[in-house]
């Protein structure tokens, strides 16, 4: 099914657009485009291109197109005048977090009681938008001054990706690498076989643990599920597994059914919120604020003094709280006709998308939550459930935490705004910031690459999300050389333990400092 809407048939060289028109258009490098007629021809499928509709999709466009479309193709769908980036009188939808929060707060006002009842699992799972909307809607700007300042800078000049700049130079070298070695950017045949084996193993462990009561199988189930989330689920969400749109989408659905979320929710949470606004509160709810404080710009609360201690009691329950919050957001979204992940609308183009979301969540709920308690005595069911959860959640949470929440990343990010104007001309406004905000570990370890799903090479992942992680070791050498030429830091720890230690010290430091 092609997910699209009728074209607006706008005239070329428009200098102003209504809010309703912008919600159906794409903004790219300060220009407005109507790709509606191109949606069904998009190589990665209609879902991929529709992610950028109604928002400034410059970062998404640049990071997902290692090989850029021709200027002639883009020009065919441009509907704005060349100087539209300085003449647009209306803000782009979802471009201002403060505006969105106040809009959403009014939208969810009818559900305030439901939000309060569900706030415990939602807050702990780090969906800070619900937390702010239901409790502090009047002081959002005060709590996120850095995000507001960065948004202002983007309104002034959007993003810079000039030829000869950091990111365009890096992408050119990456294209040459794949062309010279005659390689596909997607997964190898062995990785596809491994994906099938992983899914089958998880279901075998589901039977052994949740039906037969095996404690060893419960631990293995947790390991398998964690690997599934950070490998095939993660890769398919970035269109990095298969070139076939159909295969990639079905692999995404199957792997997500054992992960605890749904394709629509995870795509918005991870691709739109995390990859575009890494570490920016409240857009990137992976920061888990206010449960933990990782940046200077986040207000320090009294309990943050102990965050380096209590956070280790939160991490083991991350994925189950994530799942409960997804169920809550599905219920609230169905009630108001629109689901949100953070401040971003979840793209639900058809009724089929709602069915897909509901089915994957309910499928997981049955096999993960109900099955053990239906088949086993309560104490045994609780034991296998907790063993699986602790194993999966701890590994999953640590992989994402150590990738962005260490001292070097925080200090680099703090200096981004100070050097923003100087760096605009070099084309490193955003992607240079992603290098600063990311942290690698065990760069030469194939074992770490495998068990982290390539998250140990987080810098390369954020620069090239649509490239399968098995290519990251080779790309890391290209990235390091390019970073050196453009005077960008490349943060690397020798081991996972070293990365966890850095994360611990960062938590302790941010808990002690104002």
Coordinates of C-alpha atoms in Angstrom, one line a residue:
X1 CA 0.0 0.0 0.0
X2 CA 1.3 3.4 -0.9
X3 CA 1.1 5.8 1.9
X4 CA 0.4 9.2 0.4
X5 CA -2.1 12.1 0.0
X6 CA -3.1 14.1 -3.1
X7 CA -0.6 16.6 -4.2
X8 CA -1.3 20.2 -3.3
X9 CA -0.6 21.4 -6.9
X10 CA 1.2 24.5 -5.6
X11 CA 2.7 27.0 -8.0
X12 CA 6.5 27.4 -8.1
X13 CA 8.4 30.3 -6.5
X14 CA 6.0 30.6 -3.6
X15 CA 7.3 32.9 -0.8
X16 CA 4.7 32.1 1.9
X17 CA 2.8 29.1 3.0
X18 CA 0.0 28.4 5.4
X19 CA 0.5 26.2 8.4
X20 CA -1.8 23.6 6.9
X21 CA 0.2 23.6 3.7
X22 CA 3.5 23.3 5.5
X23 CA 2.2 20.2 7.4
X24 CA 2.0 18.4 4.0
X25 CA 5.3 19.6 2.6
X26 CA 9.0 19.0 3.1
X27 CA 11.6 21.6 4.1
X28 CA 15.1 20.9 2.9
X29 CA 18.1 23.3 3.1
X30 CA 15.7 26.2 3.6
X31 CA 13.6 25.3 0.5
X32 CA 10.1 23.9 0.5
X33 CA 9.3 20.9 -1.6
X34 CA 6.2 18.9 -2.5
X35 CA 7.4 15.3 -2.9
X36 CA 3.9 13.9 -2.9
X37 CA 4.0 12.6 -6.4
X38 CA 7.5 11.1 -5.8
X39 CA 6.5 9.2 -2.6
X40 CA 5.5 6.0 -4.4
X41 CA 8.9 6.0 -6.3
X42 CA 11.1 6.5 -3.3
X43 CA 13.8 3.8 -3.3
X44 CA 13.5 3.2 0.5
X45 CA 9.7 3.1 0.4
X46 CA 7.0 5.6 1.1
X47 CA 7.3 5.3 4.9
X48 CA 10.9 6.6 4.8
X49 CA 10.2 9.8 2.8
X50 CA 7.0 10.5 4.7
X51 CA 9.0 10.8 7.9
X52 CA 10.3 14.2 6.7
X53 CA 6.9 15.6 5.8
X54 CA 5.7 18.6 7.8
X55 CA 9.2 19.3 9.3
X56 CA 12.6 20.5 8.4
X57 CA 14.1 17.3 7.2
X58 CA 17.5 18.6 6.3
X59 CA 19.4 16.4 8.8
X60 CA 17.4 13.3 7.9
X61 CA 18.0 13.9 4.2
X62 CA 21.7 14.4 4.5
X63 CA 22.4 11.5 6.9
X64 CA 20.3 8.9 5.0
X65 CA 21.6 9.8 1.5
X66 CA 25.2 8.8 1.3
X67 CA 24.7 9.3 -2.4
X68 CA 22.7 12.5 -2.8
X69 CA 19.9 12.7 -5.4
X70 CA 20.6 14.9 -8.4
X71 CA 19.9 18.6 -8.2
X72 CA 17.6 18.2 -11.2
X73 CA 15.4 15.7 -9.3
X74 CA 15.1 18.0 -6.3
X75 CA 14.4 21.1 -8.5
X76 CA 11.5 19.3 -10.1
X77 CA 9.7 19.2 -6.8
X78 CA 10.7 22.6 -5.4
X79 CA 7.7 24.9 -4.8
X80 CA 9.4 27.8 -2.9
X81 CA 11.3 30.8 -4.1
X82 CA 15.1 30.7 -3.6
X83 CA 15.0 33.1 -0.7
X84 CA 12.1 31.4 1.1
X85 CA 14.3 30.5 4.1
X86 CA 14.3 34.1 5.1
X87 CA 10.7 35.0 4.2
X88 CA 8.7 32.2 5.8
X89 CA 6.4 33.9 8.2
X90 CA 5.1 30.8 9.9
X91 CA 7.1 28.4 12.0
X92 CA 7.6 24.9 10.7
X93 CA 5.5 22.3 12.4
X94 CA 7.6 20.6 15.2
X95 CA 10.4 23.1 14.7
X96 CA 10.0 24.9 18.1
X97 CA 9.8 22.6 21.1
X98 CA 8.3 25.3 23.3
X99 CA 5.5 25.9 20.8
X100 CA 4.9 22.2 20.4
X101 CA 4.7 21.7 24.2
X102 CA 2.1 24.3 24.7
X103 CA 0.1 22.9 21.7
X104 CA 0.4 19.4 23.0
X105 CA -0.5 20.4 26.6
X106 CA -3.8 21.7 25.3
X107 CA -4.2 18.7 23.2
X108 CA -3.8 16.3 26.1
X109 CA -5.7 18.4 28.6
X110 CA -8.7 16.1 28.4
X111 CA -6.5 13.2 29.4
X112 CA -4.8 14.8 32.4
X113 CA -6.1 12.3 34.8
X114 CA -5.0 9.4 32.7
X115 CA -1.6 11.0 32.3
X116 CA -1.3 11.3 36.1
X117 CA -2.2 7.7 36.6
X118 CA 0.3 6.5 34.0
X119 CA 3.0 9.0 34.9
X120 CA 5.1 6.6 36.9
X121 CA 6.0 4.2 34.1
X122 CA 6.1 7.0 31.5
X123 CA 8.5 9.2 33.5
X124 CA 10.9 6.4 34.4
X125 CA 10.9 5.3 30.7
X126 CA 12.1 8.8 30.0
X127 CA 9.3 10.3 27.9
X128 CA 9.9 13.7 29.4
X129 CA 7.3 15.4 27.2
X130 CA 4.4 13.8 29.2
X131 CA 6.2 14.7 32.4
X132 CA 6.6 18.4 31.4
X133 CA 3.2 18.7 29.8
X134 CA 1.3 17.3 32.7
X135 CA 3.3 19.1 35.5
X136 CA 5.4 22.1 34.3
X137 CA 4.0 23.5 31.0
X138 CA 4.8 27.1 32.0
X139 CA 8.5 26.7 32.7
X140 CA 9.7 24.6 29.8
X141 CA 11.9 27.3 28.4
X142 CA 13.5 27.8 31.8
X143 CA 14.3 24.1 32.0
X144 CA 15.8 23.8 28.5
X145 CA 17.5 27.1 27.7
X146 CA 20.2 25.4 25.6
X147 CA 17.7 23.7 23.4
X148 CA 15.8 27.0 23.0
X149 CA 19.0 28.8 22.0
X150 CA 20.0 26.1 19.5
X151 CA 16.5 26.3 18.0
X152 CA 16.9 30.1 17.6
X153 CA 20.2 29.5 15.7
X154 CA 18.5 27.0 13.4
X155 CA 15.6 29.4 12.7
X156 CA 18.2 32.0 11.7
X157 CA 20.2 29.8 9.3
X158 CA 18.9 26.2 9.4
X159 CA 21.8 23.9 8.7
X160 CA 25.0 24.1 6.7
X161 CA 26.2 21.3 4.5
X162 CA 28.4 23.1 2.0
X163 CA 30.5 21.2 -0.5
X164 CA 34.1 21.0 0.8
X165 CA 32.8 21.1 4.4
X166 CA 33.2 18.3 6.9
X167 CA 30.1 16.2 6.2
X168 CA 30.1 16.4 2.4
X169 CA 33.8 15.6 2.4
X170 CA 33.3 12.6 4.6
X171 CA 30.4 11.3 2.5
X172 CA 32.4 11.7 -0.7
X173 CA 35.2 9.6 0.8
X174 CA 32.7 7.0 2.0
X175 CA 31.1 6.7 -1.4
X176 CA 34.5 6.2 -2.9
X177 CA 35.2 3.4 -0.4
X178 CA 32.0 1.5 -1.3
X179 CA 32.5 2.0 -5.0
X180 CA 36.2 1.0 -5.0
X181 CA 35.5 -2.2 -3.1
X182 CA 32.3 -2.9 -4.9
X183 CA 30.3 -3.3 -1.7
X184 CA 26.7 -2.8 -0.8
X185 CA 25.9 -0.6 2.2
X186 CA 23.4 -3.2 3.5
X187 CA 23.8 -6.4 5.5
X188 CA 25.7 -9.4 4.2
X189 CA 24.1 -12.8 3.6
X190 CA 25.6 -14.1 6.8
X191 CA 24.0 -11.3 8.8
X192 CA 20.6 -12.2 7.3
X193 CA 21.1 -15.9 8.3
X194 CA 22.2 -14.7 11.8
X195 CA 19.0 -12.6 12.1
X196 CA 16.8 -15.6 11.3
X197 CA 18.8 -17.7 13.8
X198 CA 18.4 -15.0 16.5
X199 CA 14.6 -14.8 16.1
X200 CA 14.2 -18.6 16.2
X201 CA 16.5 -18.8 19.3
X202 CA 14.4 -16.2 21.1
X203 CA 11.2 -18.2 20.5
X204 CA 12.9 -21.4 21.7
X205 CA 14.0 -19.6 24.9
X206 CA 10.5 -18.2 25.3
X207 CA 9.1 -21.8 25.3
X208 CA 11.9 -23.1 27.6
X209 CA 11.8 -20.2 30.0
X210 CA 8.1 -19.1 30.1
X211 CA 6.5 -22.4 29.6
X212 CA 9.0 -24.9 31.1
X213 CA 10.4 -22.6 33.8
X214 CA 14.1 -22.8 32.9
X215 CA 16.1 -20.1 34.7
X216 CA 19.1 -20.6 32.3
X217 CA 16.7 -20.2 29.3
X218 CA 15.4 -17.0 30.9
X219 CA 18.9 -15.5 31.0
X220 CA 19.5 -16.6 27.4
X221 CA 16.1 -15.1 26.5
X222 CA 17.2 -11.7 27.9
X223 CA 20.5 -11.9 26.0
X224 CA 18.8 -12.8 22.8
X225 CA 16.2 -10.1 23.1
X226 CA 18.9 -7.4 23.9
X227 CA 20.8 -8.6 20.8
X228 CA 17.6 -8.5 18.7
X229 CA 16.9 -4.9 19.8
X230 CA 20.4 -3.5 19.1
X231 CA 21.0 -5.6 16.0
X232 CA 18.1 -6.4 13.5
X233 CA 15.5 -4.1 15.1
X234 CA 17.9 -1.2 15.1
X235 CA 19.3 -1.9 11.7
X236 CA 15.9 -2.4 10.0
X237 CA 14.5 0.8 11.6
X238 CA 17.3 2.7 9.8
X239 CA 16.7 0.8 6.5
X240 CA 20.2 -0.7 6.8
X241 CA 19.3 -4.4 6.6
X242 CA 17.9 -5.0 3.1
X243 CA 17.6 -3.1 -0.1
X244 CA 14.2 -4.6 -0.5
X245 CA 11.6 -2.3 1.1
X246 CA 9.2 -5.3 1.7
X247 CA 11.9 -7.5 3.3
X248 CA 13.1 -4.6 5.5
X249 CA 9.7 -3.7 6.7
X250 CA 8.7 -7.3 7.6
X251 CA 12.1 -7.9 9.3
X252 CA 11.4 -4.7 11.3
X253 CA 7.9 -5.9 12.3
X254 CA 9.1 -9.4 13.3
X255 CA 12.1 -8.1 15.3
X256 CA 10.0 -5.4 16.9
X257 CA 7.4 -7.9 18.1
X258 CA 10.0 -9.3 20.5
X259 CA 11.5 -5.9 21.4
X260 CA 8.6 -4.3 23.2
X261 CA 7.7 -1.4 20.9
X262 CA 6.2 -0.9 17.5
X263 CA 7.7 0.3 14.2
X264 CA 5.9 3.6 14.2
X265 CA 6.7 4.4 17.8
X266 CA 10.4 3.4 17.6
X267 CA 10.9 5.2 14.3
X268 CA 9.7 8.5 15.7
X269 CA 11.4 8.1 19.1
X270 CA 14.8 7.0 17.7
X271 CA 15.2 8.4 14.2
X272 CA 13.3 11.7 14.5
X273 CA 14.0 12.5 18.2
X274 CA 17.3 10.9 19.0
X275 CA 19.2 11.1 15.8
X276 CA 18.2 14.6 14.9
X277 CA 18.4 16.1 18.4
X278 CA 20.9 14.0 20.2
X279 CA 21.1 14.8 23.9
X280 CA 18.8 17.8 23.5
X281 CA 16.2 17.8 26.2
X282 CA 13.3 17.5 25.9
X283 CA 13.3 16.3 22.3
X284 CA 15.7 13.4 22.9
X285 CA 14.1 11.5 25.8
X286 CA 17.0 9.0 25.9
X287 CA 18.5 11.6 28.3
X288 CA 16.0 10.2 30.9
X289 CA 15.8 13.7 32.5
X290 CA 14.6 14.2 35.3
X291 CA 15.5 10.7 36.4
X292 CA 19.1 11.5 35.7
X293 CA 21.0 14.7 34.9
X294 CA 23.7 14.3 32.2
X295 CA 24.2 17.9 30.9
X296 CA 25.1 21.2 32.6
X297 CA 22.1 22.8 31.1
X298 CA 19.7 20.5 32.9
X299 CA 18.5 21.9 36.3
X300 CA 20.0 19.9 39.2
X301 CA 17.4 18.5 41.5
X302 CA 18.1 17.3 45.1
X303 CA 18.1 13.6 44.3
X304 CA 20.6 13.9 41.5
X305 CA 23.3 13.9 44.1
X306 CA 22.7 10.1 44.3
X307 CA 22.1 9.4 40.7
X308 CA 25.4 7.5 40.2
X309 CA 24.0 5.0 42.8
X310 CA 20.3 4.7 42.1
X311 CA 20.6 4.7 38.3
X312 CA 21.9 1.1 38.4
X313 CA 18.5 0.1 40.0
X314 CA 16.6 1.8 37.2
X315 CA 18.6 0.4 34.2
X316 CA 17.5 -3.2 34.8
X317 CA 13.8 -2.2 34.3
X318 CA 14.3 0.1 31.3
X319 CA 12.7 -2.1 28.6
X320 CA 9.6 -3.1 30.6
X321 CA 8.9 0.5 31.5
X322 CA 9.5 1.4 27.9
X323 CA 6.9 -1.2 26.9
X324 CA 4.3 -0.1 29.5
X325 CA 4.7 3.5 28.4
X326 CA 4.2 2.4 24.7
X327 CA 0.9 0.8 25.7
X328 CA -0.1 4.0 27.6
X329 CA 0.8 6.2 24.6
X330 CA -1.2 3.8 22.3
X331 CA -4.2 4.2 24.5
X332 CA -3.9 7.9 24.8
X333 CA -3.2 8.3 21.1
X334 CA -6.3 6.2 20.2
X335 CA -8.4 8.4 22.5
X336 CA -7.3 11.7 20.8
X337 CA -6.6 10.4 17.3
X338 CA -2.9 11.2 17.4
X339 CA 0.0 9.4 19.1
X340 CA 3.1 11.2 20.3
X341 CA 6.7 10.2 21.0
X342 CA 8.1 13.1 23.0
X343 CA 7.1 16.2 21.2
X344 CA 7.0 14.6 17.8
X345 CA 3.8 13.2 16.2
X346 CA 4.0 9.5 15.4
X347 CA 3.5 9.0 11.7
X348 CA 0.3 7.0 11.4
X349 CA -0.7 7.4 7.8
X350 CA -3.4 4.7 7.6
X351 CA -5.6 2.6 9.8
X352 CA -3.2 -0.2 9.0
X353 CA -0.5 1.6 10.9
X354 CA -2.6 1.7 14.0
X355 CA -3.3 -2.0 13.6
X356 CA 0.4 -2.7 13.1
X357 CA 1.2 -0.8 16.3
X358 CA -1.5 -2.5 18.3
X359 CA -0.6 -6.0 17.1
X360 CA 3.1 -5.8 17.8
X361 CA 2.5 -4.4 21.3
X362 CA -0.2 -6.9 22.2
X363 CA 1.9 -9.8 20.7
X364 CA 4.8 -8.8 22.9
X365 CA 2.5 -8.4 25.9
X366 CA 1.2 -11.9 25.6
X367 CA 4.4 -13.7 25.0
X368 CA 6.5 -11.6 27.4
X369 CA 4.1 -10.8 30.2
X370 CA 1.1 -13.1 30.2
X371 CA 2.5 -16.4 29.1
X372 CA 4.8 -17.2 32.1
X373 CA 2.1 -16.4 34.6
X374 CA -0.4 -18.5 32.7
X375 CA 1.9 -21.5 32.5
X376 CA 4.0 -21.5 35.7
X377 CA 3.5 -21.0 39.4
X378 CA 3.7 -17.4 40.4
X379 CA 7.1 -17.5 42.0
X380 CA 8.7 -19.4 39.1
X381 CA 7.0 -17.0 36.6
X382 CA 8.3 -14.0 38.5
X383 CA 11.8 -15.4 38.6
X384 CA 12.0 -16.2 34.9
X385 CA 10.4 -12.8 34.0
X386 CA 12.8 -10.8 36.2
X387 CA 15.9 -12.7 35.1
X388 CA 15.1 -12.1 31.5
X389 CA 14.2 -8.5 32.1
X390 CA 17.3 -7.7 34.1
X391 CA 19.6 -9.2 31.5
X392 CA 18.0 -7.5 28.5
X393 CA 17.4 -4.1 30.1
X394 CA 20.8 -3.6 31.6
X395 CA 22.7 -4.5 28.4
X396 CA 20.3 -2.4 26.3
X397 CA 20.4 0.7 28.6
X398 CA 24.2 0.6 29.0
X399 CA 24.8 0.5 25.2
X400 CA 22.9 3.7 24.7
X401 CA 24.1 5.4 27.8
X402 CA 27.8 5.0 27.3
X403 CA 27.4 6.1 23.6
X404 CA 26.5 9.7 24.5
X405 CA 26.8 10.2 28.3
X406 CA 30.4 10.6 29.1
X407 CA 32.4 13.6 30.1
X408 CA 34.0 14.2 26.8
X409 CA 30.7 14.3 25.0
X410 CA 29.1 16.7 27.5
X411 CA 32.1 19.1 27.4
X412 CA 32.2 19.0 23.6
X413 CA 28.5 19.7 23.4
X414 CA 28.8 22.6 25.8
X415 CA 31.2 24.3 23.4
X416 CA 29.1 23.7 20.3
X417 CA 27.1 26.9 20.7
X418 CA 30.2 29.0 21.4
X419 CA 31.7 27.9 18.0
X420 CA 28.5 27.6 16.1
X421 CA 29.0 30.7 13.9
X422 CA 32.6 29.9 13.1
X423 CA 31.7 26.3 12.1
X424 CA 28.7 27.1 9.9
X425 CA 31.0 27.9 6.9
X426 CA 32.7 24.5 7.3
X427 CA 29.4 22.6 7.2
X428 CA 29.8 21.0 10.6
X429 CA 26.9 22.7 12.4
X430 CA 24.9 19.6 12.9
X431 CA 26.9 16.6 11.9
X432 CA 30.0 17.9 13.6
X433 CA 27.8 18.2 16.7
X434 CA 26.9 14.6 16.4
X435 CA 30.6 13.6 16.3
X436 CA 31.0 15.6 19.5
X437 CA 27.9 14.1 21.1
X438 CA 28.9 10.5 20.4
X439 CA 31.4 8.2 22.0
X440 CA 33.1 5.0 20.7
X441 CA 34.6 2.1 22.6
X442 CA 36.5 -1.1 21.6
X443 CA 36.8 0.2 18.0
X444 CA 38.9 -2.8 16.9
X445 CA 37.0 -5.5 18.7
X446 CA 34.7 -7.7 16.5
X447 CA 33.2 -9.2 19.6
X448 CA 32.1 -5.7 20.8
X449 CA 30.9 -4.8 17.3
X450 CA 28.7 -8.0 17.3
X451 CA 27.3 -7.7 20.9
X452 CA 26.6 -4.0 20.6
X453 CA 25.1 -4.1 17.1
X454 CA 27.7 -1.5 16.0
X455 CA 26.8 0.8 18.9
X456 CA 30.4 0.7 20.0
X457 CA 31.1 2.8 16.9
X458 CA 28.4 5.3 17.7
X459 CA 30.1 8.1 15.8
X460 CA 30.0 6.2 12.6
X461 CA 26.4 5.1 13.2
X462 CA 25.1 8.7 13.7
X463 CA 26.9 9.9 10.6
X464 CA 25.8 7.0 8.4
X465 CA 22.6 5.4 10.0
X466 CA 21.4 3.7 6.8
X467 CA 24.7 1.9 6.4
X468 CA 24.8 -1.6 8.1
X469 CA 27.0 -1.7 11.2
X470 CA 29.3 -4.4 9.8
X471 CA 30.9 -1.7 7.6
X472 CA 31.6 0.7 10.6
X473 CA 35.1 -0.6 11.4
X474 CA 36.3 0.3 7.9
X475 CA 34.4 3.6 7.9
X476 CA 35.9 4.5 11.3
X477 CA 39.3 5.0 9.8
X478 CA 37.9 7.4 7.2
X479 CA 36.0 9.3 9.9
X480 CA 39.0 9.6 12.1
X481 CA 41.1 11.0 9.3
X482 CA 38.4 13.5 8.3
X483 CA 37.8 14.6 11.9
X484 CA 41.5 15.3 12.3
X485 CA 41.5 17.5 9.1
X486 CA 38.5 19.5 10.4
X487 CA 39.8 19.7 14.0
X488 CA 36.9 17.7 15.4
X489 CA 37.3 15.5 18.5
X490 CA 37.0 11.7 18.0
X491 CA 36.2 10.3 21.5
X492 CA 37.2 6.7 22.0
X493 CA 37.5 4.4 25.0
X494 CA 39.6 1.2 24.9
X495 CA 36.9 -1.1 26.3
X496 CA 33.3 -1.4 27.4
X497 CA 34.4 -1.3 31.0
X498 CA 36.3 1.9 30.4
X499 CA 33.1 3.4 28.8
X500 CA 30.9 2.3 31.7
X501 CA 33.5 3.8 34.2
X502 CA 33.4 7.1 32.3
X503 CA 29.6 7.1 32.4
X504 CA 29.6 6.5 36.1
X505 CA 32.0 9.4 36.7
X506 CA 29.8 11.6 34.5
X507 CA 26.7 10.8 36.5
X508 CA 28.5 11.5 39.8
X509 CA 29.9 14.8 38.4
X510 CA 26.6 16.0 37.1
X511 CA 24.9 15.1 40.4
X512 CA 27.4 17.1 42.4
X513 CA 27.7 20.2 40.2
X514 CA 25.0 22.9 39.8

